[in-house]
Amino acid sequence: MLYRKYRPVKFSEVEGQEHIVQTLRGSLISGNVGHAYLFCGPRGTGKTTLARLFAKALNCEKLKPGAISGSSPEPCNLCSSCQEIGEGRSLDLIEIDAASNRGIDEIRNIKESARVASSGSRYKIFIVDEVHMLTQAAFNALLKTLEEPPPHIVFILATTEPHKLPETILSRVQRFDFKKLNSEIIKRKLTRIAKAENISIDDEAVNSIIQDAGGSLRDAESILTKLISYAGATITADLASEVLGIVPLITHEKLLSTLISKDTKKALDIIKDLHESGINLENFIAQFLRYLRKILIDLIEKSAASEQKGMDPAKIVSIIQTVTKAKNDLASSPIPQLPLELAIIEITKNETK
């Protein structure tokens, strides 16, 4: 997988989280290393990657927190500690996936391990991914360790849902909020990977990947892997659209036109054709909402390209609200197309042609 092959091995390679990198580097320079950190934010934004990098730097034999020269310390990636962590065989870096190890027994094992000195490293480091999945009993057990942590222990907790963590845990960690990566950052990374892999890829295909990934660099890299497996060394915009199930712009334009003109039958026929052609309707709705958002912004800015008869911001807002409700209802619907069909009828019900 490309996301593993091109995972950052230095702080300077981390994309889009400079505010967090700078703070972690600062703690290395000052020697003010906390006993517990919380990395939270959307999936695929670098939480686990940066946790491993920080762990590597904390135990790097060439770096000593509090006695570092320079303003941009990096793990050397050459010493035995760096190599062991990089290869996933360090005895002093323990990673736990709380999604599948969420009970009190797992936390008790962590507590027992924390009492034992490291096997030669500066710190024994625990990375707990998806920490919000722990049971209440497990949180209570973890809290006792966080209240009186041994001096050689560092916890790095990672989660996509920090609001599910007890306040007693949140009050004992240094919190870092990761943000979704913008399109330019993801595009730069994908282009760099494609060049390194000798892959020819259209700009429009890259944009399709970015749109599908929704701000997750890891997802974007996984999608690129999928496209390379399917297409080989040349990835065109048409091929990317076919593989990713991206509906052509003209279909979005036709659907909006039928909604504006209150043509219920034509609008329902468009949805029927999409469903019968195997298009994932949840993905389509997300694409349609992005299209509607662009139309709305253009209308508000009075762009000439969007000044179409019968279109006004209030009408587009109403359509967006109704279609958004359909997207939310999709997961519980026994008939995939039903929520969208009901949304169309609701939008067009006042004046059906």
Tab-separated table of C-alpha atoms in Angstrom:
chain	number	residue	atom	x	y	z
A	1	MET	CA	0.000	0.000	0.000
A	2	LEU	CA	1.304	3.432	-0.957
A	3	TYR	CA	0.299	5.038	2.342
A	4	ARG	CA	2.651	2.660	4.156
A	5	LYS	CA	5.477	3.038	1.661
A	6	TYR	CA	5.325	6.838	1.794
A	7	ARG	CA	4.506	7.250	5.483
A	8	PRO	CA	6.593	10.109	6.959
A	9	VAL	CA	9.768	9.099	8.803
A	10	LYS	CA	10.659	12.675	9.831
A	11	PHE	CA	8.673	15.542	11.336
A	12	SER	CA	9.458	17.647	8.267
A	13	GLU	CA	7.568	15.144	6.088
A	14	VAL	CA	4.301	15.462	8.034
A	15	GLU	CA	1.716	17.284	5.911
A	16	GLY	CA	-0.705	19.912	7.155
A	17	GLN	CA	-0.208	19.583	10.927
A	18	GLU	CA	2.635	22.076	11.376
A	19	HIS	CA	1.154	23.547	14.569
A	20	ILE	CA	1.320	20.145	16.269
A	21	VAL	CA	4.782	19.289	14.927
A	22	GLN	CA	6.129	22.614	16.199
A	23	THR	CA	4.711	22.032	19.692
A	24	LEU	CA	6.082	18.478	19.924
A	25	ARG	CA	9.490	19.662	18.742
A	26	GLY	CA	9.336	22.379	21.385
A	27	SER	CA	8.777	19.805	24.124
A	28	LEU	CA	11.810	17.850	22.898
A	29	ILE	CA	13.991	20.973	22.912
A	30	SER	CA	12.851	22.088	26.385
A	31	GLY	CA	12.793	18.591	27.843
A	32	ASN	CA	9.270	19.271	29.106
A	33	VAL	CA	7.806	15.928	28.032
A	34	GLY	CA	4.288	15.215	29.244
A	35	HIS	CA	3.144	11.864	30.550
A	36	ALA	CA	-0.038	11.752	28.428
A	37	TYR	CA	-1.060	13.197	25.065
A	38	LEU	CA	-4.369	13.087	23.192
A	39	PHE	CA	-4.272	13.204	19.391
A	40	CYS	CA	-7.781	13.759	18.061
A	41	GLY	CA	-9.218	14.546	14.664
A	42	PRO	CA	-10.686	13.021	11.497
A	43	ARG	CA	-9.468	9.678	10.183
A	44	GLY	CA	-6.467	9.623	7.893
A	45	THR	CA	-4.998	12.937	9.064
A	46	GLY	CA	-1.777	11.580	10.576
A	47	LYS	CA	-2.575	10.893	14.246
A	48	THR	CA	-0.960	7.459	14.469
A	49	THR	CA	1.885	8.441	12.143
A	50	LEU	CA	2.799	11.447	14.281
A	51	ALA	CA	2.418	9.387	17.468
A	52	ARG	CA	5.015	6.922	16.161
A	53	LEU	CA	7.306	9.736	15.034
A	54	PHE	CA	7.125	11.377	18.453
A	55	ALA	CA	7.802	8.020	20.115
A	56	LYS	CA	10.804	7.554	17.838
A	57	ALA	CA	12.157	11.009	18.705
A	58	LEU	CA	11.645	10.486	22.450
A	59	ASN	CA	13.779	7.342	22.395
A	60	CYS	CA	16.243	8.293	19.642
A	61	GLU	CA	19.802	7.678	20.845
A	62	LYS	CA	21.007	10.814	19.018
A	63	LEU	CA	18.416	13.077	20.685
A	64	LYS	CA	18.174	13.862	24.369
A	65	PRO	CA	15.132	15.899	25.395
A	66	GLY	CA	16.281	19.085	27.105
A	67	ALA	CA	19.764	18.936	25.571
A	68	ILE	CA	19.045	19.432	21.875
A	69	SER	CA	20.767	21.969	19.664
A	70	GLY	CA	18.822	23.530	16.800
A	71	SER	CA	15.157	24.408	16.428
A	72	SER	CA	13.994	21.454	14.306
A	73	PRO	CA	14.987	18.172	15.962
A	74	GLU	CA	14.413	14.975	13.983
A	75	PRO	CA	14.768	11.285	14.895
A	76	CYS	CA	17.960	9.987	13.272
A	77	ASN	CA	16.325	6.823	11.824
A	78	LEU	CA	19.743	5.143	12.132
A	79	CYS	CA	20.142	4.158	15.779
A	80	SER	CA	18.881	0.802	17.042
A	81	SER	CA	15.881	2.396	18.808
A	82	CYS	CA	14.731	4.273	15.684
A	83	GLN	CA	15.124	1.178	13.533
A	84	GLU	CA	13.255	-1.054	15.987
A	85	ILE	CA	10.333	1.387	16.114
A	86	GLY	CA	10.371	1.827	12.331
A	87	GLU	CA	10.249	-1.939	11.843
A	88	GLY	CA	7.559	-2.459	14.496
A	89	ARG	CA	9.702	-4.588	16.813
A	90	SER	CA	10.470	-2.236	19.687
A	91	LEU	CA	9.742	-3.676	23.125
A	92	ASP	CA	9.336	-0.157	24.482
A	93	LEU	CA	6.620	0.983	22.083
A	94	ILE	CA	3.353	-0.807	22.750
A	95	GLU	CA	0.437	-0.117	20.394
A	96	ILE	CA	-3.111	-1.070	21.348
A	97	ASP	CA	-6.188	-0.881	19.139
A	98	ALA	CA	-8.967	-0.068	21.589
A	99	ALA	CA	-11.598	-0.947	18.976
A	100	SER	CA	-10.769	-4.640	19.426
A	101	ASN	CA	-9.083	-4.527	22.869
A	102	ARG	CA	-11.494	-2.381	24.826
A	103	GLY	CA	-11.939	-4.198	28.125
A	104	ILE	CA	-10.490	-3.774	31.583
A	105	ASP	CA	-8.152	-6.762	31.181
A	106	GLU	CA	-6.229	-5.008	28.402
A	107	ILE	CA	-5.798	-1.886	30.535
A	108	ARG	CA	-4.675	-4.007	33.485
A	109	ASN	CA	-2.022	-5.493	31.207
A	110	ILE	CA	-0.908	-1.954	30.344
A	111	LYS	CA	-0.709	-1.078	34.053
A	112	GLU	CA	1.401	-4.149	34.753
A	113	SER	CA	3.678	-3.374	31.816
A	114	ALA	CA	4.002	0.257	32.927
A	115	ARG	CA	5.415	-0.852	36.269
A	116	VAL	CA	8.280	-2.622	34.518
A	117	ALA	CA	11.244	-0.528	33.426
A	118	SER	CA	11.944	-0.088	29.730
A	119	SER	CA	14.282	-2.537	28.045
A	120	GLY	CA	16.989	0.058	27.573
A	121	SER	CA	15.093	2.953	26.005
A	122	ARG	CA	14.576	6.357	27.612
A	123	TYR	CA	10.802	5.898	27.781
A	124	LYS	CA	8.255	3.129	27.566
A	125	ILE	CA	5.535	4.493	25.296
A	126	PHE	CA	1.941	3.320	24.896
A	127	ILE	CA	-0.080	4.338	21.832
A	128	VAL	CA	-3.791	3.612	22.321
A	129	ASP	CA	-5.694	4.044	19.058
A	130	GLU	CA	-9.473	4.627	18.968
A	131	VAL	CA	-9.311	5.194	22.725
A	132	HIS	CA	-12.966	6.310	22.815
A	133	MET	CA	-13.932	2.645	22.335
A	134	LEU	CA	-12.745	1.628	25.826
A	135	THR	CA	-15.376	0.487	28.307
A	136	GLN	CA	-16.143	2.601	31.364
A	137	ALA	CA	-14.332	0.092	33.579
A	138	ALA	CA	-11.304	0.286	31.291
A	139	PHE	CA	-11.363	4.104	31.455
A	140	ASN	CA	-11.453	3.932	35.254
A	141	ALA	CA	-8.434	1.635	35.271
A	142	LEU	CA	-6.570	3.882	32.810
A	143	LEU	CA	-7.366	6.925	34.943
A	144	LYS	CA	-5.542	5.439	37.930
A	145	THR	CA	-2.391	5.091	35.840
A	146	LEU	CA	-2.721	8.633	34.466
A	147	GLU	CA	-3.185	10.022	37.992
A	148	GLU	CA	0.126	8.584	39.219
A	149	PRO	CA	2.201	7.820	36.125
A	150	PRO	CA	5.667	6.285	36.501
A	151	PRO	CA	8.325	8.798	35.343
A	152	HIS	CA	9.482	6.640	32.413
A	153	ILE	CA	5.994	6.219	30.896
A	154	VAL	CA	4.382	8.239	28.071
A	155	PHE	CA	0.821	7.632	26.858
A	156	ILE	CA	-0.321	8.812	23.433
A	157	LEU	CA	-4.073	8.376	23.024
A	158	ALA	CA	-5.642	8.752	19.580
A	159	THR	CA	-9.307	9.161	18.701
A	160	THR	CA	-11.713	10.428	16.080
A	161	GLU	CA	-14.356	11.105	18.757
A	162	PRO	CA	-12.860	13.007	21.720
A	163	HIS	CA	-16.329	13.943	23.005
A	164	LYS	CA	-16.782	10.300	24.071
A	165	LEU	CA	-13.854	10.440	26.498
A	166	PRO	CA	-14.623	11.027	30.190
A	167	GLU	CA	-13.765	14.499	31.475
A	168	THR	CA	-11.473	12.890	34.045
A	169	ILE	CA	-9.305	11.558	31.198
A	170	LEU	CA	-9.438	14.785	29.158
A	171	SER	CA	-8.244	16.824	32.136
A	172	ARG	CA	-5.065	14.748	32.437
A	173	VAL	CA	-3.781	14.866	28.864
A	174	GLN	CA	-2.226	17.413	26.529
A	175	ARG	CA	-4.719	17.669	23.685
A	176	PHE	CA	-3.790	18.178	20.036
A	177	ASP	CA	-6.502	18.661	17.417
A	178	PHE	CA	-5.611	17.418	13.946
A	179	LYS	CA	-7.367	19.087	11.036
A	180	LYS	CA	-8.513	17.753	7.691
A	181	LEU	CA	-5.954	18.339	4.982
A	182	ASN	CA	-6.790	20.837	2.270
A	183	SER	CA	-6.847	19.898	-1.394
A	184	GLU	CA	-3.510	21.514	-2.225
A	185	ILE	CA	-1.629	19.494	0.398
A	186	ILE	CA	-3.164	16.202	-0.748
A	187	LYS	CA	-2.588	17.071	-4.410
A	188	ARG	CA	1.067	17.860	-3.743
A	189	LYS	CA	1.588	14.519	-1.964
A	190	LEU	CA	-0.249	12.465	-4.612
A	191	THR	CA	1.677	14.147	-7.425
A	192	ARG	CA	4.955	13.434	-5.644
A	193	ILE	CA	4.014	9.769	-5.163
A	194	ALA	CA	2.920	9.394	-8.800
A	195	LYS	CA	6.230	10.827	-9.981
A	196	ALA	CA	8.218	8.504	-7.711
A	197	GLU	CA	6.209	5.507	-8.973
A	198	ASN	CA	6.528	6.569	-12.653
A	199	ILE	CA	2.758	6.957	-12.937
A	200	SER	CA	1.158	9.355	-15.423
A	201	ILE	CA	-2.002	10.827	-13.917
A	202	ASP	CA	-4.294	13.621	-15.165
A	203	ASP	CA	-4.887	16.649	-12.944
A	204	GLU	CA	-8.609	15.951	-13.191
A	205	ALA	CA	-8.037	12.389	-11.984
A	206	VAL	CA	-6.080	13.728	-8.996
A	207	ASN	CA	-8.966	16.096	-8.234
A	208	SER	CA	-11.402	13.161	-8.360
A	209	ILE	CA	-9.272	11.268	-5.830
A	210	ILE	CA	-9.142	14.301	-3.538
A	211	GLN	CA	-12.918	14.750	-3.739
A	212	ASP	CA	-13.513	11.088	-2.909
A	213	ALA	CA	-11.030	11.104	-0.007
A	214	GLY	CA	-12.790	13.925	1.837
A	215	GLY	CA	-9.682	15.434	3.449
A	216	SER	CA	-8.064	12.129	4.431
A	217	LEU	CA	-4.548	11.755	3.033
A	218	ARG	CA	-4.496	8.057	3.895
A	219	ASP	CA	-7.733	7.474	1.986
A	220	ALA	CA	-6.364	9.436	-0.983
A	221	GLU	CA	-3.219	7.284	-1.038
A	222	SER	CA	-5.328	4.114	-0.784
A	223	ILE	CA	-7.507	5.270	-3.701
A	224	LEU	CA	-4.387	5.963	-5.776
A	225	THR	CA	-3.163	2.435	-4.986
A	226	LYS	CA	-6.498	1.051	-6.200
A	227	LEU	CA	-6.329	3.039	-9.447
A	228	ILE	CA	-2.752	1.943	-10.146
A	229	SER	CA	-3.745	-1.697	-9.589
A	230	TYR	CA	-6.606	-1.273	-12.061
A	231	ALA	CA	-5.039	0.954	-14.705
A	232	GLY	CA	-1.303	0.487	-14.489
A	233	ALA	CA	1.009	3.377	-15.340
A	234	THR	CA	-1.548	5.729	-16.938
A	235	ILE	CA	-4.532	7.100	-15.029
A	236	THR	CA	-6.976	9.299	-16.939
A	237	ALA	CA	-9.853	11.384	-15.633
A	238	ASP	CA	-12.429	9.113	-17.302
A	239	LEU	CA	-10.890	6.005	-15.783
A	240	ALA	CA	-10.804	7.577	-12.314
A	241	SER	CA	-14.474	8.557	-12.633
A	242	GLU	CA	-15.398	5.025	-13.705
A	243	VAL	CA	-13.526	3.304	-10.881
A	244	LEU	CA	-14.612	5.774	-8.191
A	245	GLY	CA	-18.235	5.929	-9.341
A	246	ILE	CA	-18.131	9.674	-9.948
A	247	VAL	CA	-21.260	10.853	-11.730
A	248	PRO	CA	-20.688	13.255	-14.672
A	249	LEU	CA	-21.389	16.941	-14.074
A	250	ILE	CA	-24.146	16.949	-16.705
A	251	THR	CA	-26.194	14.502	-14.595
A	252	HIS	CA	-26.054	16.854	-11.599
A	253	GLU	CA	-27.076	19.739	-13.854
A	254	LYS	CA	-30.033	17.770	-15.258
A	255	LEU	CA	-31.231	16.721	-11.808
A	256	LEU	CA	-31.089	20.267	-10.460
A	257	SER	CA	-32.902	21.542	-13.544
A	258	THR	CA	-35.743	19.053	-13.036
A	259	LEU	CA	-35.999	19.989	-9.350
A	260	ILE	CA	-36.148	23.703	-10.157
A	261	SER	CA	-38.793	23.108	-12.855
A	262	LYS	CA	-40.764	20.782	-10.523
A	263	ASP	CA	-40.612	17.887	-12.996
A	264	THR	CA	-41.064	14.999	-10.584
A	265	LYS	CA	-41.114	12.213	-13.186
A	266	LYS	CA	-37.894	13.263	-14.915
A	267	ALA	CA	-36.116	13.661	-11.578
A	268	LEU	CA	-37.241	10.209	-10.426
A	269	ASP	CA	-36.149	8.719	-13.763
A	270	ILE	CA	-32.639	10.125	-13.238
A	271	ILE	CA	-32.416	8.428	-9.827
A	272	LYS	CA	-33.794	5.185	-11.280
A	273	ASP	CA	-31.144	5.192	-14.027
A	274	LEU	CA	-28.356	5.858	-11.512
A	275	HIS	CA	-29.518	3.054	-9.224
A	276	GLU	CA	-29.903	0.554	-12.064
A	277	SER	CA	-26.427	1.400	-13.386
A	278	GLY	CA	-24.916	0.407	-10.030
A	279	ILE	CA	-23.994	3.883	-8.781
A	280	ASN	CA	-23.589	4.085	-4.995
A	281	LEU	CA	-26.387	6.491	-4.066
A	282	GLU	CA	-24.724	7.631	-0.845
A	283	ASN	CA	-21.663	8.714	-2.827
A	284	PHE	CA	-23.879	10.315	-5.457
A	285	ILE	CA	-25.752	12.365	-2.858
A	286	ALA	CA	-22.437	13.563	-1.411
A	287	GLN	CA	-21.319	14.580	-4.915
A	288	PHE	CA	-24.654	16.292	-5.594
A	289	LEU	CA	-24.440	18.229	-2.329
A	290	ARG	CA	-20.961	19.454	-3.248
A	291	TYR	CA	-22.343	20.562	-6.610
A	292	LEU	CA	-25.260	22.363	-4.917
A	293	ARG	CA	-22.885	24.081	-2.509
A	294	LYS	CA	-20.851	25.437	-5.421
A	295	ILE	CA	-24.026	26.677	-7.118
A	296	LEU	CA	-25.112	28.356	-3.877
A	297	ILE	CA	-21.766	30.111	-3.416
A	298	ASP	CA	-21.804	31.232	-7.054
A	299	LEU	CA	-25.314	32.629	-6.656
A	300	ILE	CA	-24.414	34.505	-3.493
A	301	GLU	CA	-21.374	35.965	-5.228
A	302	LYS	CA	-23.622	36.763	-8.223
A	303	SER	CA	-21.428	34.842	-10.606
A	304	ALA	CA	-22.663	35.243	-14.196
A	305	ALA	CA	-22.148	31.523	-14.790
A	306	SER	CA	-24.796	30.683	-12.197
A	307	GLU	CA	-27.448	33.260	-13.049
A	308	GLN	CA	-29.988	30.803	-14.360
A	309	LYS	CA	-33.713	31.384	-14.655
A	310	GLY	CA	-35.700	30.244	-11.660
A	311	MET	CA	-32.648	29.839	-9.419
A	312	ASP	CA	-32.169	31.767	-6.203
A	313	PRO	CA	-30.157	31.109	-3.011
A	314	ALA	CA	-33.226	30.394	-0.858
A	315	LYS	CA	-34.412	27.688	-3.250
A	316	ILE	CA	-30.963	26.048	-3.363
A	317	VAL	CA	-30.722	26.150	0.447
A	318	SER	CA	-34.096	24.397	0.685
A	319	ILE	CA	-32.978	21.689	-1.767
A	320	ILE	CA	-29.701	21.199	0.143
A	321	GLN	CA	-31.574	20.768	3.434
A	322	THR	CA	-33.983	18.210	1.972
A	323	VAL	CA	-31.258	16.222	0.188
A	324	THR	CA	-29.081	16.260	3.330
A	325	LYS	CA	-31.952	14.703	5.289
A	326	ALA	CA	-32.216	12.015	2.591
A	327	LYS	CA	-28.507	11.254	2.983
A	328	ASN	CA	-28.909	10.877	6.743
A	329	ASP	CA	-31.916	8.561	6.255
A	330	LEU	CA	-30.108	6.372	3.743
A	331	ALA	CA	-28.336	4.159	6.298
A	332	SER	CA	-31.583	2.954	7.880
A	333	SER	CA	-33.608	2.586	4.684
A	334	PRO	CA	-34.436	-0.972	3.490
A	335	ILE	CA	-34.731	0.426	-0.061
A	336	PRO	CA	-31.562	2.350	-1.047
A	337	GLN	CA	-33.210	4.801	-3.430
A	338	LEU	CA	-36.290	5.517	-1.279
A	339	PRO	CA	-34.970	8.462	0.822
A	340	LEU	CA	-33.797	10.270	-2.312
A	341	GLU	CA	-37.088	9.582	-4.104
A	342	LEU	CA	-39.025	10.976	-1.138
A	343	ALA	CA	-36.758	14.033	-1.129
A	344	ILE	CA	-37.479	14.627	-4.820
A	345	ILE	CA	-41.222	14.350	-4.251
A	346	GLU	CA	-40.993	16.761	-1.297
A	347	ILE	CA	-39.015	19.300	-3.362
A	348	THR	CA	-41.309	19.102	-6.385
A	349	LYS	CA	-44.685	18.470	-4.682
A	350	ASN	CA	-46.022	22.032	-4.930
A	351	GLU	CA	-46.250	22.185	-8.716
A	352	THR	CA	-45.911	18.779	-10.323
A	353	LYS	CA	-45.912	18.885	-14.101
